[in-house]
mmCIF file of C-alpha atoms and ligand atoms in Angstrom:
data_model
loop_
_atom_site.group_PDB
_atom_site.id
_atom_site.type_symbol
_atom_site.label_atom_id
_atom_site.label_comp_id
_atom_site.label_asym_id
_atom_site.label_seq_id
_atom_site.Cartn_x
_atom_site.Cartn_y
_atom_site.Cartn_z
ATOM 1 C CA UNK A 7 -8.547 26.364 2.774
ATOM 2 C CA UNK A 8 -9.705 28.638 6.285
ATOM 3 C CA UNK A 9 -13.128 28.931 4.515
ATOM 4 C CA UNK A 10 -14.261 24.962 5.409
ATOM 5 C CA UNK A 11 -15.524 23.655 8.252
ATOM 6 C CA UNK A 12 -12.501 22.221 9.700
ATOM 7 C CA UNK A 13 -12.382 18.329 9.196
ATOM 8 C CA UNK A 14 -13.901 15.758 12.098
ATOM 9 C CA UNK A 15 -10.895 14.530 14.240
ATOM 10 C CA UNK A 16 -10.196 10.697 13.393
ATOM 11 C CA UNK A 17 -8.962 9.903 16.873
ATOM 12 C CA UNK A 18 -12.515 10.744 18.085
ATOM 13 C CA UNK A 19 -14.561 7.586 18.829
ATOM 14 C CA UNK A 20 -17.354 9.534 17.900
ATOM 15 C CA UNK A 21 -16.608 10.390 14.174
ATOM 16 C CA UNK A 22 -17.082 8.309 11.278
ATOM 17 C CA UNK A 23 -14.147 7.607 9.690
ATOM 18 C CA UNK A 24 -15.675 7.907 6.005
ATOM 19 C CA UNK A 25 -16.153 11.417 6.839
ATOM 20 C CA UNK A 26 -12.808 12.330 7.571
ATOM 21 C CA UNK A 27 -11.951 10.546 3.998
ATOM 22 C CA UNK A 28 -14.574 12.379 2.063
ATOM 23 C CA UNK A 29 -13.141 15.232 3.426
ATOM 24 C CA UNK A 30 -9.677 14.670 2.795
ATOM 25 C CA UNK A 31 -10.991 13.658 -0.837
ATOM 26 C CA UNK A 32 -12.455 17.098 -1.073
ATOM 27 C CA UNK A 33 -9.260 18.766 0.077
ATOM 28 C CA UNK A 34 -7.033 17.142 -2.387
ATOM 29 C CA UNK A 35 -9.926 17.908 -5.390
ATOM 30 C CA UNK A 36 -9.733 20.975 -4.388
ATOM 31 C CA UNK A 37 -5.920 21.461 -4.090
ATOM 32 C CA UNK A 38 -5.186 19.892 -7.324
ATOM 33 C CA UNK A 39 -7.606 20.657 -9.064
ATOM 34 C CA UNK A 40 -8.276 17.037 -10.095
ATOM 35 C CA UNK A 41 -12.272 16.044 -9.173
ATOM 36 C CA UNK A 42 -11.993 12.326 -9.639
ATOM 37 C CA UNK A 43 -9.572 9.915 -9.232
ATOM 38 C CA UNK A 44 -9.446 6.701 -11.156
ATOM 39 C CA UNK A 45 -6.835 4.509 -9.554
ATOM 40 C CA UNK A 46 -4.608 5.111 -6.508
ATOM 41 C CA UNK A 47 -1.151 3.987 -5.285
ATOM 42 C CA UNK A 48 0.526 3.512 -2.028
ATOM 43 C CA UNK A 49 4.288 3.317 -2.659
ATOM 44 C CA UNK A 50 5.762 1.206 0.234
ATOM 45 C CA UNK A 51 9.582 0.500 1.020
ATOM 46 C CA UNK A 52 11.726 0.672 -1.847
ATOM 47 C CA UNK A 53 8.468 1.515 -4.202
ATOM 48 C CA UNK A 54 10.020 5.901 -4.174
ATOM 49 C CA UNK A 55 10.837 6.126 -7.132
ATOM 50 C CA UNK A 56 8.367 3.862 -8.653
ATOM 51 C CA UNK A 57 5.724 6.263 -10.010
ATOM 52 C CA UNK A 58 8.271 7.954 -11.919
ATOM 53 C CA UNK A 59 7.321 6.664 -15.289
ATOM 54 C CA UNK A 60 3.456 6.765 -14.657
ATOM 55 C CA UNK A 61 2.698 10.059 -16.414
ATOM 56 C CA UNK A 62 2.859 13.756 -15.798
ATOM 57 C CA UNK A 63 2.447 15.237 -12.284
ATOM 58 C CA UNK A 64 -0.396 17.507 -12.409
ATOM 59 C CA UNK A 65 0.194 18.143 -8.023
ATOM 60 C CA UNK A 66 1.580 17.446 -5.241
ATOM 61 C CA UNK A 67 0.729 18.015 -1.730
ATOM 62 C CA UNK A 68 2.616 17.245 1.917
ATOM 63 C CA UNK A 69 0.683 14.638 3.408
ATOM 64 C CA UNK A 70 -0.115 16.056 6.528
ATOM 65 C CA UNK A 71 -1.787 19.244 4.804
ATOM 66 C CA UNK A 72 -4.377 16.478 4.413
ATOM 67 C CA UNK A 73 -7.179 16.191 6.670
ATOM 68 C CA UNK A 74 -6.712 12.970 8.690
ATOM 69 C CA UNK A 75 -2.791 11.855 7.120
ATOM 70 C CA UNK A 76 0.040 12.505 9.763
ATOM 71 C CA UNK A 77 3.570 13.006 8.928
ATOM 72 C CA UNK A 78 5.416 9.870 7.891
ATOM 73 C CA UNK A 79 7.931 8.105 10.203
ATOM 74 C CA UNK A 80 10.119 6.179 8.689
ATOM 75 C CA UNK A 81 13.557 7.410 6.894
ATOM 76 C CA UNK A 82 12.970 6.628 3.622
ATOM 77 C CA UNK A 83 9.018 7.068 3.373
ATOM 78 C CA UNK A 84 7.934 10.266 1.347
ATOM 79 C CA UNK A 85 5.505 12.021 2.863
ATOM 80 C CA UNK A 86 3.874 13.532 0.033
ATOM 81 C CA UNK A 87 0.446 12.883 -2.374
ATOM 82 C CA UNK A 88 0.845 13.446 -6.129
ATOM 83 C CA UNK A 89 -1.966 13.439 -8.341
ATOM 84 C CA UNK A 90 -0.766 12.212 -11.759
ATOM 85 C CA UNK A 91 -1.943 11.807 -15.274
ATOM 86 C CA UNK A 92 -1.646 8.429 -16.741
ATOM 87 C CA UNK A 93 0.242 8.948 -19.869
ATOM 88 C CA UNK A 94 -2.007 8.473 -22.956
ATOM 89 C CA UNK A 95 -4.873 8.441 -20.962
ATOM 90 C CA UNK A 96 -7.480 11.156 -19.353
ATOM 91 C CA UNK A 97 -7.384 9.273 -15.800
ATOM 92 C CA UNK A 98 -5.615 10.528 -12.888
ATOM 93 C CA UNK A 99 -3.742 8.142 -10.396
ATOM 94 C CA UNK A 100 -3.602 9.408 -7.017
ATOM 95 C CA UNK A 101 -0.146 8.355 -5.357
ATOM 96 C CA UNK A 102 0.058 8.142 -1.775
ATOM 97 C CA UNK A 103 4.469 8.199 -1.324
ATOM 98 C CA UNK A 104 3.394 7.463 2.588
ATOM 99 C CA UNK A 105 1.700 4.891 4.885
ATOM 100 C CA UNK A 106 0.911 5.176 8.586
ATOM 101 C CA UNK A 107 1.965 1.938 10.277
ATOM 102 C CA UNK A 108 0.264 0.028 12.619
ATOM 103 C CA UNK A 109 3.681 -0.224 14.755
ATOM 104 C CA UNK A 110 3.714 3.911 15.237
ATOM 105 C CA UNK A 111 0.615 3.555 17.770
ATOM 106 C CA UNK A 112 -1.418 6.253 15.903
ATOM 107 C CA UNK A 113 -4.397 3.627 15.636
ATOM 108 C CA UNK A 114 -5.773 1.701 13.059
ATOM 109 C CA UNK A 115 -7.835 4.418 11.381
ATOM 110 C CA UNK A 116 -5.004 6.292 10.678
ATOM 111 C CA UNK A 117 -3.342 3.274 9.055
ATOM 112 C CA UNK A 118 -6.286 2.496 6.478
ATOM 113 C CA UNK A 119 -7.513 6.490 6.191
ATOM 114 C CA UNK A 120 -5.261 6.891 2.842
ATOM 115 C CA UNK A 121 -7.565 3.713 1.282
ATOM 116 C CA UNK A 122 -10.729 5.526 2.397
ATOM 117 C CA UNK A 123 -9.701 9.029 0.801
ATOM 118 C CA UNK A 124 -8.515 7.327 -2.097
ATOM 119 C CA UNK A 125 -12.000 5.775 -2.776
ATOM 120 C CA UNK A 126 -13.649 8.608 -1.737
ATOM 121 C CA UNK A 127 -11.759 10.794 -4.294
ATOM 122 C CA UNK A 128 -13.684 8.036 -6.891
ATOM 123 C CA UNK A 129 -10.853 5.702 -7.727
ATOM 124 C CA UNK A 130 -11.965 2.451 -8.520
ATOM 125 C CA UNK A 131 -8.939 0.501 -8.334
ATOM 126 C CA UNK A 132 -5.635 0.537 -5.050
ATOM 127 C CA UNK A 133 -2.341 -0.559 -5.841
ATOM 128 C CA UNK A 134 -0.656 -1.551 -2.729
ATOM 129 C CA UNK A 135 2.708 -2.007 -2.424
ATOM 130 C CA UNK A 136 5.254 -2.879 0.326
ATOM 131 C CA UNK A 137 8.834 -4.165 0.892
ATOM 132 C CA UNK A 138 8.747 -7.187 2.725
ATOM 133 C CA UNK A 139 10.813 -10.326 3.495
ATOM 134 C CA UNK A 140 11.192 -12.920 1.584
ATOM 135 C CA UNK A 141 10.429 -16.942 2.941
ATOM 136 C CA UNK A 142 11.284 -18.448 -0.784
ATOM 137 C CA UNK A 143 15.025 -18.423 -1.270
ATOM 138 C CA UNK A 144 14.804 -18.104 -4.771
ATOM 139 C CA UNK A 145 13.686 -14.647 -4.440
ATOM 140 C CA UNK A 146 16.668 -12.661 -3.979
ATOM 141 C CA UNK A 147 16.487 -9.098 -2.573
ATOM 142 C CA UNK A 148 14.980 -6.899 -5.501
ATOM 143 C CA UNK A 149 12.608 -9.075 -6.418
ATOM 144 C CA UNK A 150 8.679 -7.792 -6.972
ATOM 145 C CA UNK A 151 6.339 -10.893 -6.275
ATOM 146 C CA UNK A 152 2.325 -10.273 -6.286
ATOM 147 C CA UNK A 153 0.307 -10.682 -3.390
ATOM 148 C CA UNK A 154 -2.175 -13.728 -3.944
ATOM 149 C CA UNK A 155 -4.317 -13.882 0.063
ATOM 150 C CA UNK A 156 -3.037 -12.488 3.221
ATOM 151 C CA UNK A 157 -3.023 -13.973 6.580
ATOM 152 C CA UNK A 158 -3.730 -10.757 9.469
ATOM 153 C CA UNK A 159 -1.513 -11.434 12.158
ATOM 154 C CA UNK A 160 -2.009 -8.023 13.650
ATOM 155 C CA UNK A 161 -5.179 -9.250 16.365
ATOM 156 C CA UNK A 162 -6.790 -6.096 14.739
ATOM 157 C CA UNK A 163 -9.062 -5.005 11.946
ATOM 158 C CA UNK A 164 -10.081 -1.633 10.079
ATOM 159 C CA UNK A 165 -13.560 -2.485 10.533
ATOM 160 C CA UNK A 166 -15.300 -1.660 13.601
ATOM 161 C CA UNK A 167 -18.598 -3.052 14.858
ATOM 162 C CA UNK A 168 -20.434 -5.841 13.075
ATOM 163 C CA UNK A 169 -19.189 -4.957 9.444
ATOM 164 C CA UNK A 170 -18.555 -8.463 7.679
ATOM 165 C CA UNK A 171 -17.081 -8.020 4.779
ATOM 166 C CA UNK A 172 -15.997 -11.042 2.481
ATOM 167 C CA UNK A 173 -12.457 -11.575 1.796
ATOM 168 C CA UNK A 174 -12.499 -14.286 -0.549
ATOM 169 C CA UNK A 175 -10.575 -12.704 -3.459
ATOM 170 C CA UNK A 176 -9.346 -9.734 -1.694
ATOM 171 C CA UNK A 177 -6.041 -9.676 -4.244
ATOM 172 C CA UNK A 178 -8.186 -9.385 -7.404
ATOM 173 C CA UNK A 179 -7.241 -12.803 -9.716
ATOM 174 C CA UNK A 180 -8.067 -10.355 -12.649
ATOM 175 C CA UNK A 181 -5.721 -7.604 -11.394
ATOM 176 C CA UNK A 182 -2.841 -10.135 -11.008
ATOM 177 C CA UNK A 183 -3.790 -11.539 -14.349
ATOM 178 C CA UNK A 184 -3.391 -7.701 -15.727
ATOM 179 C CA UNK A 185 0.026 -7.810 -14.058
ATOM 180 C CA UNK A 186 1.302 -11.164 -15.469
ATOM 181 C CA UNK A 187 0.420 -9.667 -19.115
ATOM 182 C CA UNK A 188 2.992 -7.138 -18.159
ATOM 183 C CA UNK A 189 5.671 -9.635 -16.929
ATOM 184 C CA UNK A 190 4.932 -13.226 -17.266
ATOM 185 C CA UNK A 191 7.844 -14.484 -14.569
ATOM 186 C CA UNK A 192 6.211 -12.096 -11.442
ATOM 187 C CA UNK A 193 5.505 -14.840 -8.992
ATOM 188 C CA UNK A 194 2.984 -14.751 -6.717
ATOM 189 C CA UNK A 195 2.504 -15.307 -2.821
ATOM 190 C CA UNK A 196 0.810 -14.951 0.791
ATOM 191 C CA UNK A 197 2.107 -11.795 2.492
ATOM 192 C CA UNK A 198 1.493 -12.398 5.912
ATOM 193 C CA UNK A 199 1.344 -9.330 8.004
ATOM 194 C CA UNK A 200 3.305 -8.801 11.469
ATOM 195 C CA UNK A 201 2.582 -6.004 14.184
ATOM 196 C CA UNK A 202 6.519 -5.487 14.254
ATOM 197 C CA UNK A 203 8.400 -2.852 13.713
ATOM 198 C CA UNK A 204 10.992 -5.515 15.113
ATOM 199 C CA UNK A 205 11.650 -8.177 12.368
ATOM 200 C CA UNK A 206 10.394 -11.868 13.134
ATOM 201 C CA UNK A 207 12.656 -14.125 14.853
ATOM 202 C CA UNK A 208 13.401 -17.285 12.539
ATOM 203 C CA UNK A 209 11.257 -19.523 14.833
ATOM 204 C CA UNK A 210 8.439 -16.386 13.336
ATOM 205 C CA UNK A 211 9.467 -17.222 10.202
ATOM 206 C CA UNK A 212 9.449 -20.987 10.383
ATOM 207 C CA UNK A 213 5.349 -20.291 11.552
ATOM 208 C CA UNK A 214 4.805 -18.050 9.299
ATOM 209 C CA UNK A 215 5.530 -20.788 6.682
ATOM 210 C CA UNK A 216 4.306 -23.313 8.428
ATOM 211 C CA UNK A 217 0.559 -21.652 7.926
ATOM 212 C CA UNK A 218 0.830 -20.502 4.687
ATOM 213 C CA UNK A 219 3.174 -17.617 4.226
ATOM 214 C CA UNK A 220 5.368 -16.675 1.243
ATOM 215 C CA UNK A 221 6.208 -13.255 2.562
ATOM 216 C CA UNK A 222 7.085 -11.102 6.285
ATOM 217 C CA UNK A 223 5.886 -7.596 6.608
ATOM 218 C CA UNK A 224 4.114 -5.022 8.447
ATOM 219 C CA UNK A 225 1.462 -3.318 6.226
ATOM 220 C CA UNK A 226 -0.886 -4.043 3.787
ATOM 221 C CA UNK A 227 -3.386 -6.670 5.085
ATOM 222 C CA UNK A 228 -5.082 -4.032 7.050
ATOM 223 C CA UNK A 229 -6.146 -1.787 4.149
ATOM 224 C CA UNK A 230 -6.088 -4.266 2.072
ATOM 225 C CA UNK A 231 -9.379 -5.156 4.474
ATOM 226 C CA UNK A 232 -10.590 -1.532 4.186
ATOM 227 C CA UNK A 233 -10.342 -1.243 0.681
ATOM 228 C CA UNK A 234 -12.610 -4.023 -0.267
ATOM 229 C CA UNK A 235 -15.049 -2.564 2.446
ATOM 230 C CA UNK A 236 -14.677 0.828 0.742
ATOM 231 C CA UNK A 237 -15.576 -1.033 -2.361
ATOM 232 C CA UNK A 238 -12.014 -1.044 -4.307
ATOM 233 C CA UNK A 239 -10.460 -3.916 -6.282
ATOM 234 C CA UNK A 240 -7.176 -4.529 -4.670
ATOM 235 C CA UNK A 241 -4.056 -5.296 -6.651
ATOM 236 C CA UNK A 242 -0.998 -6.369 -3.980
ATOM 237 C CA UNK A 243 2.508 -6.286 -5.227
ATOM 238 C CA UNK A 244 5.662 -6.961 -2.779
ATOM 239 C CA UNK A 245 9.121 -6.161 -3.259
ATOM 240 C CA UNK A 246 10.972 -8.586 -1.734
ATOM 241 C CA UNK A 247 14.037 -6.501 -0.414
ATOM 242 C CA UNK A 248 15.912 -9.158 2.230
ATOM 243 C CA UNK A 249 15.552 -12.768 2.666
ATOM 244 C CA UNK A 250 13.381 -13.231 5.818
ATOM 245 C CA UNK A 251 15.063 -13.890 9.309
ATOM 246 C CA UNK A 252 16.624 -17.496 9.378
ATOM 247 C CA UNK A 253 16.270 -17.903 5.445
ATOM 248 C CA UNK A 254 20.071 -16.461 5.131
ATOM 249 C CA UNK A 255 22.634 -16.876 7.342
ATOM 250 C CA UNK A 256 23.168 -12.739 6.855
ATOM 251 C CA UNK A 257 21.038 -10.191 9.669
ATOM 252 C CA UNK A 258 18.677 -8.035 8.667
ATOM 253 C CA UNK A 259 19.408 -4.457 7.945
ATOM 254 C CA UNK A 260 16.938 -1.470 6.980
ATOM 255 C CA UNK A 261 19.938 -0.340 4.783
ATOM 256 C CA UNK A 262 19.381 -3.890 3.137
ATOM 257 C CA UNK A 263 16.331 -3.258 2.512
ATOM 258 C CA UNK A 264 17.002 0.722 1.147
ATOM 259 C CA UNK A 265 19.367 -0.632 -1.303
ATOM 260 C CA UNK A 266 17.602 -3.353 -2.669
ATOM 261 C CA UNK A 267 14.723 -0.625 -3.437
ATOM 262 C CA UNK A 268 17.388 1.328 -5.481
ATOM 263 C CA UNK A 269 18.657 -1.770 -7.765
ATOM 264 C CA UNK A 270 15.407 -3.282 -8.340
ATOM 265 C CA UNK A 271 14.191 0.352 -9.086
ATOM 266 C CA UNK A 272 14.172 0.368 -12.846
ATOM 267 C CA UNK A 273 12.306 -2.474 -13.353
ATOM 268 C CA UNK A 274 9.505 -2.244 -10.652
ATOM 269 C CA UNK A 275 9.076 1.556 -12.047
ATOM 270 C CA UNK A 276 8.558 -0.199 -15.517
ATOM 271 C CA UNK A 277 6.294 -2.335 -13.699
ATOM 272 C CA UNK A 278 3.679 -0.667 -12.335
ATOM 273 C CA UNK A 279 3.547 2.096 -14.939
ATOM 274 C CA UNK A 280 2.597 -0.696 -17.695
ATOM 275 C CA UNK A 281 -0.203 -1.888 -15.121
ATOM 276 C CA UNK A 282 -1.655 1.235 -14.103
ATOM 277 C CA UNK A 283 -1.760 2.215 -17.981
ATOM 278 C CA UNK A 284 -3.968 -0.902 -18.458
ATOM 279 C CA UNK A 285 -6.537 -0.684 -15.322
HETATM 280 I I1 8IG B 5 11.293 -4.038 4.340
HETATM 281 O O1 8IG B 5 11.634 -8.994 6.896
HETATM 282 C C1 8IG B 5 10.687 -5.782 5.170
HETATM 283 N N1 8IG B 5 9.583 -5.303 6.274
HETATM 284 N N2 8IG B 5 8.016 -7.914 9.184
HETATM 285 N N3 8IG B 5 9.510 -8.703 8.304
HETATM 286 C C2 8IG B 5 8.431 -7.994 8.152
HETATM 287 N N4 8IG B 5 8.792 -6.600 7.733
HETATM 288 C C3 8IG B 5 9.425 -6.694 6.735
HETATM 289 C C4 8IG B 5 10.608 -7.213 6.477
HETATM 290 C C5 8IG B 5 10.466 -8.602 6.591
HETATM 291 N N5 8IG B 5 11.861 -6.505 5.511
#
């Protein structure tokens, strides 16, 4: 794409981040040949293979070639953006195979650039997935849980200036009902975002529970806020990959996270595909 104006710099405070999102969407449309995407999915830890059953992959781009996207920084995260034609439909899903986390220190604009880009490609729905710790001892590693609401403990927002956005029903009750049509056994819970990259202390996990949290993680809430601001309907699904610190006597490990994702792969792939077909 040497014949187009370079995208504005996301890190320049004078840049409007939605301009970079529009540049990214234009790049994606050109590179995939898909004019409009209808739904976007962000794949978190454990969800890497979960888009396989959605349909035929029309195009796959290395994320860092798309304006505003950074290369992924975590082992087990996949740095590609795929366009998938949703099986049995003429609709397309934009699959963001990696995310930028707040703890990477690249700024909150970078964290939410994917969902802003999704909105700019025409998507009306975003499915935000993540791997997280669970506070409910009944949720063993590999349990998918619908996000009903969140507690944003990052002390930041993706919105700049006096941008007041209503977050009542941020995690769409309608979409949660669609997910439960697919799997009536799905539980739901309140997701608490910490900045990370360290996991919580047992006292922090107790605090999360005391203030109403059920799930602890390092992503999703800022993306959900930006998604709502951009007009997207949000479905959030967590994969509990470990019991939160102090809930079980075992220490936490990234290897455990990856293994829980592998073991849950077939169930969450099928779940995601069936939900997306109903969107
Ligand atoms: I995967 O237990 C995963 N991500 N904050 N706590 C936090 N993030 C996580 C956890 C966890 N597990």
